[in-house]
């Protein structure tokens, strides 16, 4: 009962389909169609997914080098395990994925991010701390291009997040709130310019992104 699957098949008969039949600018401007198959399992403290995806390019202006990478396959395993009522817990984000396309660097990537977390939540505020280590390793086929075929990087990540809640009754049915918050993040600098960019982009800037441990997704 804790397992599910999903198949999305998304194809058109020719590259001009949306130019001919699209009813909005967003449809007629589409460059890719994504198809995927996913298997998902959930436990009390863990989740697992196995997926593959493919893209149909429908924009003639997109060259083979600009095509998105297929993920054949992508495996995710996540753990979020609290230690009783102590506020402490263990978390793990892990991924193994193989990226492929006709032109350009291809290969596999393994990403592991284990960490210990502690949280204290009260009606007047909260404190959350996290200490972990993120390790990423690649096995690449550079198609004759120069560069390391097995680069890796490892970085400690430490964060401390805290906030308080203050409320004042305005006397007219309204409540005024003041919620100061302080977020500290430590990640040492490491030059990652030689690592391939398979599927990374910057987060859209917003309030929640101010308190995130990574600028990219």
mmCIF file of C-alpha atoms in Angstrom:
data_model
loop_
_atom_site.group_PDB
_atom_site.id
_atom_site.type_symbol
_atom_site.label_atom_id
_atom_site.label_comp_id
_atom_site.label_asym_id
_atom_site.label_seq_id
_atom_site.Cartn_x
_atom_site.Cartn_y
_atom_site.Cartn_z
ATOM 1 C CA UNK A 1 0.000 0.000 0.000
ATOM 2 C CA UNK A 2 2.999 2.347 0.411
ATOM 3 C CA UNK A 3 4.147 2.044 -3.190
ATOM 4 C CA UNK A 4 2.882 3.854 -6.255
ATOM 5 C CA UNK A 5 3.877 4.348 -9.869
ATOM 6 C CA UNK A 6 3.240 6.905 -12.570
ATOM 7 C CA UNK A 7 3.874 7.042 -16.306
ATOM 8 C CA UNK A 8 3.706 10.283 -18.283
ATOM 9 C CA UNK A 9 3.994 9.945 -22.069
ATOM 10 C CA UNK A 10 4.123 13.334 -23.765
ATOM 11 C CA UNK A 11 4.750 13.403 -27.516
ATOM 12 C CA UNK A 12 3.504 15.277 -30.580
ATOM 13 C CA UNK A 13 3.396 14.160 -34.198
ATOM 14 C CA UNK A 14 5.566 17.000 -35.555
ATOM 15 C CA UNK A 15 7.629 19.952 -34.352
ATOM 16 C CA UNK A 16 5.051 22.494 -35.543
ATOM 17 C CA UNK A 17 2.156 21.004 -33.562
ATOM 18 C CA UNK A 18 1.905 23.762 -30.942
ATOM 19 C CA UNK A 19 2.457 26.510 -33.523
ATOM 20 C CA UNK A 20 -0.546 25.104 -35.410
ATOM 21 C CA UNK A 21 -2.845 24.255 -32.500
ATOM 22 C CA UNK A 22 -1.522 26.103 -29.438
ATOM 23 C CA UNK A 23 -4.034 28.436 -27.778
ATOM 24 C CA UNK A 24 -1.572 30.554 -25.792
ATOM 25 C CA UNK A 25 1.874 32.107 -26.113
ATOM 26 C CA UNK A 26 3.186 29.720 -23.427
ATOM 27 C CA UNK A 27 2.151 26.722 -25.543
ATOM 28 C CA UNK A 28 3.480 27.989 -28.851
ATOM 29 C CA UNK A 29 6.822 28.888 -27.224
ATOM 30 C CA UNK A 30 7.456 25.405 -25.817
ATOM 31 C CA UNK A 31 10.844 23.925 -26.638
ATOM 32 C CA UNK A 32 10.654 20.465 -25.030
ATOM 33 C CA UNK A 33 8.144 17.801 -24.079
ATOM 34 C CA UNK A 34 9.058 15.598 -21.120
ATOM 35 C CA UNK A 35 8.063 11.954 -20.696
ATOM 36 C CA UNK A 36 8.789 10.019 -17.519
ATOM 37 C CA UNK A 37 8.154 6.864 -15.527
ATOM 38 C CA UNK A 38 8.411 6.858 -11.732
ATOM 39 C CA UNK A 39 8.185 4.324 -8.921
ATOM 40 C CA UNK A 40 7.775 5.738 -5.386
ATOM 41 C CA UNK A 41 7.876 4.036 -1.980
ATOM 42 C CA UNK A 42 7.217 5.580 1.432
ATOM 43 C CA UNK A 43 8.019 4.369 4.937
ATOM 44 C CA UNK A 44 7.654 5.896 8.387
ATOM 45 C CA UNK A 45 11.017 7.641 8.218
ATOM 46 C CA UNK A 46 12.139 7.151 4.618
ATOM 47 C CA UNK A 47 11.179 7.663 0.999
ATOM 48 C CA UNK A 48 12.488 6.095 -2.193
ATOM 49 C CA UNK A 49 11.964 6.856 -5.862
ATOM 50 C CA UNK A 50 13.226 5.365 -9.099
ATOM 51 C CA UNK A 51 12.588 7.319 -12.284
ATOM 52 C CA UNK A 52 13.614 7.723 -15.898
ATOM 53 C CA UNK A 53 12.817 10.646 -18.142
ATOM 54 C CA UNK A 54 13.227 11.666 -21.757
ATOM 55 C CA UNK A 55 12.629 14.807 -23.801
ATOM 56 C CA UNK A 56 11.269 15.473 -27.260
ATOM 57 C CA UNK A 57 12.783 18.643 -28.700
ATOM 58 C CA UNK A 58 10.203 20.589 -30.725
ATOM 59 C CA UNK A 59 12.122 23.826 -31.293
ATOM 60 C CA UNK A 60 14.387 23.785 -34.345
ATOM 61 C CA UNK A 61 16.489 26.567 -32.794
ATOM 62 C CA UNK A 62 17.670 24.179 -30.042
ATOM 63 C CA UNK A 63 20.906 22.470 -31.036
ATOM 64 C CA UNK A 64 21.938 18.997 -29.879
ATOM 65 C CA UNK A 65 24.401 20.584 -27.437
ATOM 66 C CA UNK A 66 21.560 22.642 -25.888
ATOM 67 C CA UNK A 67 19.181 19.715 -25.438
ATOM 68 C CA UNK A 68 18.294 18.789 -21.848
ATOM 69 C CA UNK A 69 19.852 15.685 -20.341
ATOM 70 C CA UNK A 70 17.953 12.437 -20.102
ATOM 71 C CA UNK A 71 18.129 10.823 -16.668
ATOM 72 C CA UNK A 72 18.465 7.086 -17.197
ATOM 73 C CA UNK A 73 17.804 6.369 -14.372
ATOM 74 C CA UNK A 74 17.533 8.599 -11.303
ATOM 75 C CA UNK A 75 17.398 7.046 -7.820
ATOM 76 C CA UNK A 76 16.526 9.049 -4.703
ATOM 77 C CA UNK A 77 16.588 7.843 -1.104
ATOM 78 C CA UNK A 78 15.750 10.156 1.801
ATOM 79 C CA UNK A 79 15.663 9.597 5.566
ATOM 80 C CA UNK A 80 14.206 11.822 8.296
ATOM 81 C CA UNK A 81 14.557 9.968 11.612
ATOM 82 C CA UNK A 82 13.858 11.728 14.932
ATOM 83 C CA UNK A 83 15.446 10.427 18.152
ATOM 84 C CA UNK A 84 12.437 10.336 20.446
ATOM 85 C CA UNK A 85 11.284 13.615 21.996
ATOM 86 C CA UNK A 86 14.801 14.998 22.426
ATOM 87 C CA UNK A 87 14.562 17.286 19.436
ATOM 88 C CA UNK A 88 17.534 15.564 17.812
ATOM 89 C CA UNK A 89 17.285 13.660 14.559
ATOM 90 C CA UNK A 90 19.180 12.231 11.622
ATOM 91 C CA UNK A 91 18.484 13.169 8.005
ATOM 92 C CA UNK A 92 19.890 11.922 4.712
ATOM 93 C CA UNK A 93 19.400 13.130 1.153
ATOM 94 C CA UNK A 94 20.967 10.823 -1.413
ATOM 95 C CA UNK A 95 20.807 10.591 -5.184
ATOM 96 C CA UNK A 96 22.360 8.467 -7.919
ATOM 97 C CA UNK A 97 21.659 9.476 -11.508
ATOM 98 C CA UNK A 98 23.039 8.920 -14.995
ATOM 99 C CA UNK A 99 22.838 11.820 -17.472
ATOM 100 C CA UNK A 100 22.827 11.177 -21.189
ATOM 101 C CA UNK A 101 22.373 13.062 -24.471
ATOM 102 C CA UNK A 102 23.849 12.818 -27.990
ATOM 103 C CA UNK A 103 26.377 15.670 -27.724
ATOM 104 C CA UNK A 104 28.404 16.931 -24.778
ATOM 105 C CA UNK A 105 29.756 15.540 -21.521
ATOM 106 C CA UNK A 106 27.710 12.666 -20.078
ATOM 107 C CA UNK A 107 28.059 10.460 -17.030
ATOM 108 C CA UNK A 108 26.933 9.474 -13.560
ATOM 109 C CA UNK A 109 26.666 11.489 -10.369
ATOM 110 C CA UNK A 110 26.304 10.338 -6.757
ATOM 111 C CA UNK A 111 25.280 12.926 -4.177
ATOM 112 C CA UNK A 112 25.144 12.241 -0.407
ATOM 113 C CA UNK A 113 24.123 14.700 2.306
ATOM 114 C CA UNK A 114 23.900 13.116 5.803
ATOM 115 C CA UNK A 115 23.348 15.463 8.740
ATOM 116 C CA UNK A 116 22.393 15.711 12.385
ATOM 117 C CA UNK A 117 19.620 18.137 13.286
ATOM 118 C CA UNK A 118 18.196 19.615 16.470
ATOM 119 C CA UNK A 119 15.046 21.682 16.873
ATOM 120 C CA UNK A 120 13.200 23.387 19.698
ATOM 121 C CA UNK A 121 9.728 24.750 18.922
ATOM 122 C CA UNK A 122 7.695 26.748 21.436
ATOM 123 C CA UNK A 123 4.750 29.105 21.205
ATOM 124 C CA UNK A 124 7.130 32.053 21.636
ATOM 125 C CA UNK A 125 9.726 31.023 19.037
ATOM 126 C CA UNK A 126 11.983 28.348 17.637
ATOM 127 C CA UNK A 127 15.613 27.273 17.330
ATOM 128 C CA UNK A 128 16.953 24.867 14.721
ATOM 129 C CA UNK A 129 20.534 23.674 14.224
ATOM 130 C CA UNK A 130 22.026 21.404 11.580
ATOM 131 C CA UNK A 131 25.491 19.991 10.923
ATOM 132 C CA UNK A 132 26.213 17.790 7.929
ATOM 133 C CA UNK A 133 28.613 16.890 5.156
ATOM 134 C CA UNK A 134 27.713 16.931 1.476
ATOM 135 C CA UNK A 135 29.741 14.738 -0.859
ATOM 136 C CA UNK A 136 29.314 14.588 -4.636
ATOM 137 C CA UNK A 137 31.237 12.342 -7.023
ATOM 138 C CA UNK A 138 31.117 11.977 -10.809
ATOM 139 C CA UNK A 139 32.049 9.348 -13.362
ATOM 140 C CA UNK A 140 32.181 11.190 -16.682
ATOM 141 C CA UNK A 141 32.581 10.524 -20.374
ATOM 142 C CA UNK A 142 34.035 13.769 -21.717
ATOM 143 C CA UNK A 143 33.906 12.644 -25.381
ATOM 144 C CA UNK A 144 37.561 13.557 -25.862
ATOM 145 C CA UNK A 145 37.304 16.941 -24.135
ATOM 146 C CA UNK A 146 40.025 17.825 -21.588
ATOM 147 C CA UNK A 147 39.313 17.561 -17.890
ATOM 148 C CA UNK A 148 39.018 15.182 -14.966
ATOM 149 C CA UNK A 149 36.705 12.235 -15.648
ATOM 150 C CA UNK A 150 36.137 11.469 -11.942
ATOM 151 C CA UNK A 151 35.905 14.808 -10.104
ATOM 152 C CA UNK A 152 34.404 15.055 -6.629
ATOM 153 C CA UNK A 153 33.778 17.609 -3.896
ATOM 154 C CA UNK A 154 33.015 17.426 -0.202
ATOM 155 C CA UNK A 155 31.880 20.279 2.016
ATOM 156 C CA UNK A 156 30.734 20.589 5.641
ATOM 157 C CA UNK A 157 27.488 22.538 6.022
ATOM 158 C CA UNK A 158 26.543 24.086 9.367
ATOM 159 C CA UNK A 159 23.463 26.218 9.992
ATOM 160 C CA UNK A 160 21.692 27.814 12.936
ATOM 161 C CA UNK A 161 18.210 29.277 12.576
ATOM 162 C CA UNK A 162 16.192 31.015 15.289
ATOM 163 C CA UNK A 163 13.193 33.282 15.601
ATOM 164 C CA UNK A 164 10.728 34.762 18.104
ATOM 165 C CA UNK A 165 7.044 35.681 17.898
ATOM 166 C CA UNK A 166 5.643 38.847 19.445
ATOM 167 C CA UNK A 167 1.955 39.742 19.260
ATOM 168 C CA UNK A 168 0.001 42.812 20.294
ATOM 169 C CA UNK A 169 -3.765 43.129 20.312
ATOM 170 C CA UNK A 170 -4.752 46.317 18.513
ATOM 171 C CA UNK A 171 -8.094 46.448 20.267
ATOM 172 C CA UNK A 172 -10.110 46.534 17.047
ATOM 173 C CA UNK A 173 -10.034 42.829 16.244
ATOM 174 C CA UNK A 174 -6.610 43.038 14.634
ATOM 175 C CA UNK A 175 -3.352 41.559 15.932
ATOM 176 C CA UNK A 176 0.021 43.100 15.166
ATOM 177 C CA UNK A 177 2.929 40.638 14.965
ATOM 178 C CA UNK A 178 6.688 41.095 15.014
ATOM 179 C CA UNK A 179 8.759 38.048 14.103
ATOM 180 C CA UNK A 180 12.528 38.693 14.140
ATOM 181 C CA UNK A 181 14.609 35.869 12.716
ATOM 182 C CA UNK A 182 18.334 35.168 12.536
ATOM 183 C CA UNK A 183 19.882 32.624 10.174
ATOM 184 C CA UNK A 184 23.583 31.690 10.169
ATOM 185 C CA UNK A 185 25.056 29.447 7.479
ATOM 186 C CA UNK A 186 28.649 28.241 7.117
ATOM 187 C CA UNK A 187 29.840 26.541 3.931
ATOM 188 C CA UNK A 188 33.571 26.842 3.100
ATOM 189 C CA UNK A 189 34.533 28.028 -0.361
ATOM 190 C CA UNK A 190 35.641 25.497 -2.943
ATOM 191 C CA UNK A 191 36.201 26.100 -6.645
ATOM 192 C CA UNK A 192 33.609 23.987 -8.485
ATOM 193 C CA UNK A 193 33.973 25.518 -11.942
ATOM 194 C CA UNK A 194 35.277 22.216 -13.367
ATOM 195 C CA UNK A 195 32.184 20.265 -12.340
ATOM 196 C CA UNK A 196 29.655 19.608 -15.136
ATOM 197 C CA UNK A 197 26.313 21.446 -14.982
ATOM 198 C CA UNK A 198 23.779 18.738 -15.785
ATOM 199 C CA UNK A 199 20.619 19.993 -14.077
ATOM 200 C CA UNK A 200 21.392 22.993 -11.857
ATOM 201 C CA UNK A 201 19.678 26.388 -11.785
ATOM 202 C CA UNK A 202 19.370 29.204 -9.286
ATOM 203 C CA UNK A 203 16.322 29.384 -7.031
ATOM 204 C CA UNK A 204 13.800 32.079 -7.845
ATOM 205 C CA UNK A 205 14.486 34.772 -5.274
ATOM 206 C CA UNK A 206 11.911 34.900 -2.506
ATOM 207 C CA UNK A 207 11.454 35.109 1.251
ATOM 208 C CA UNK A 208 11.985 31.402 1.936
ATOM 209 C CA UNK A 209 15.161 31.371 -0.171
ATOM 210 C CA UNK A 210 16.777 33.747 2.348
ATOM 211 C CA UNK A 211 16.858 30.876 4.861
ATOM 212 C CA UNK A 212 17.972 28.068 2.541
ATOM 213 C CA UNK A 213 21.303 26.266 2.793
ATOM 214 C CA UNK A 214 21.863 26.341 -0.979
ATOM 215 C CA UNK A 215 21.416 29.059 -3.596
ATOM 216 C CA UNK A 216 20.805 26.483 -6.297
ATOM 217 C CA UNK A 217 18.372 23.685 -7.017
#
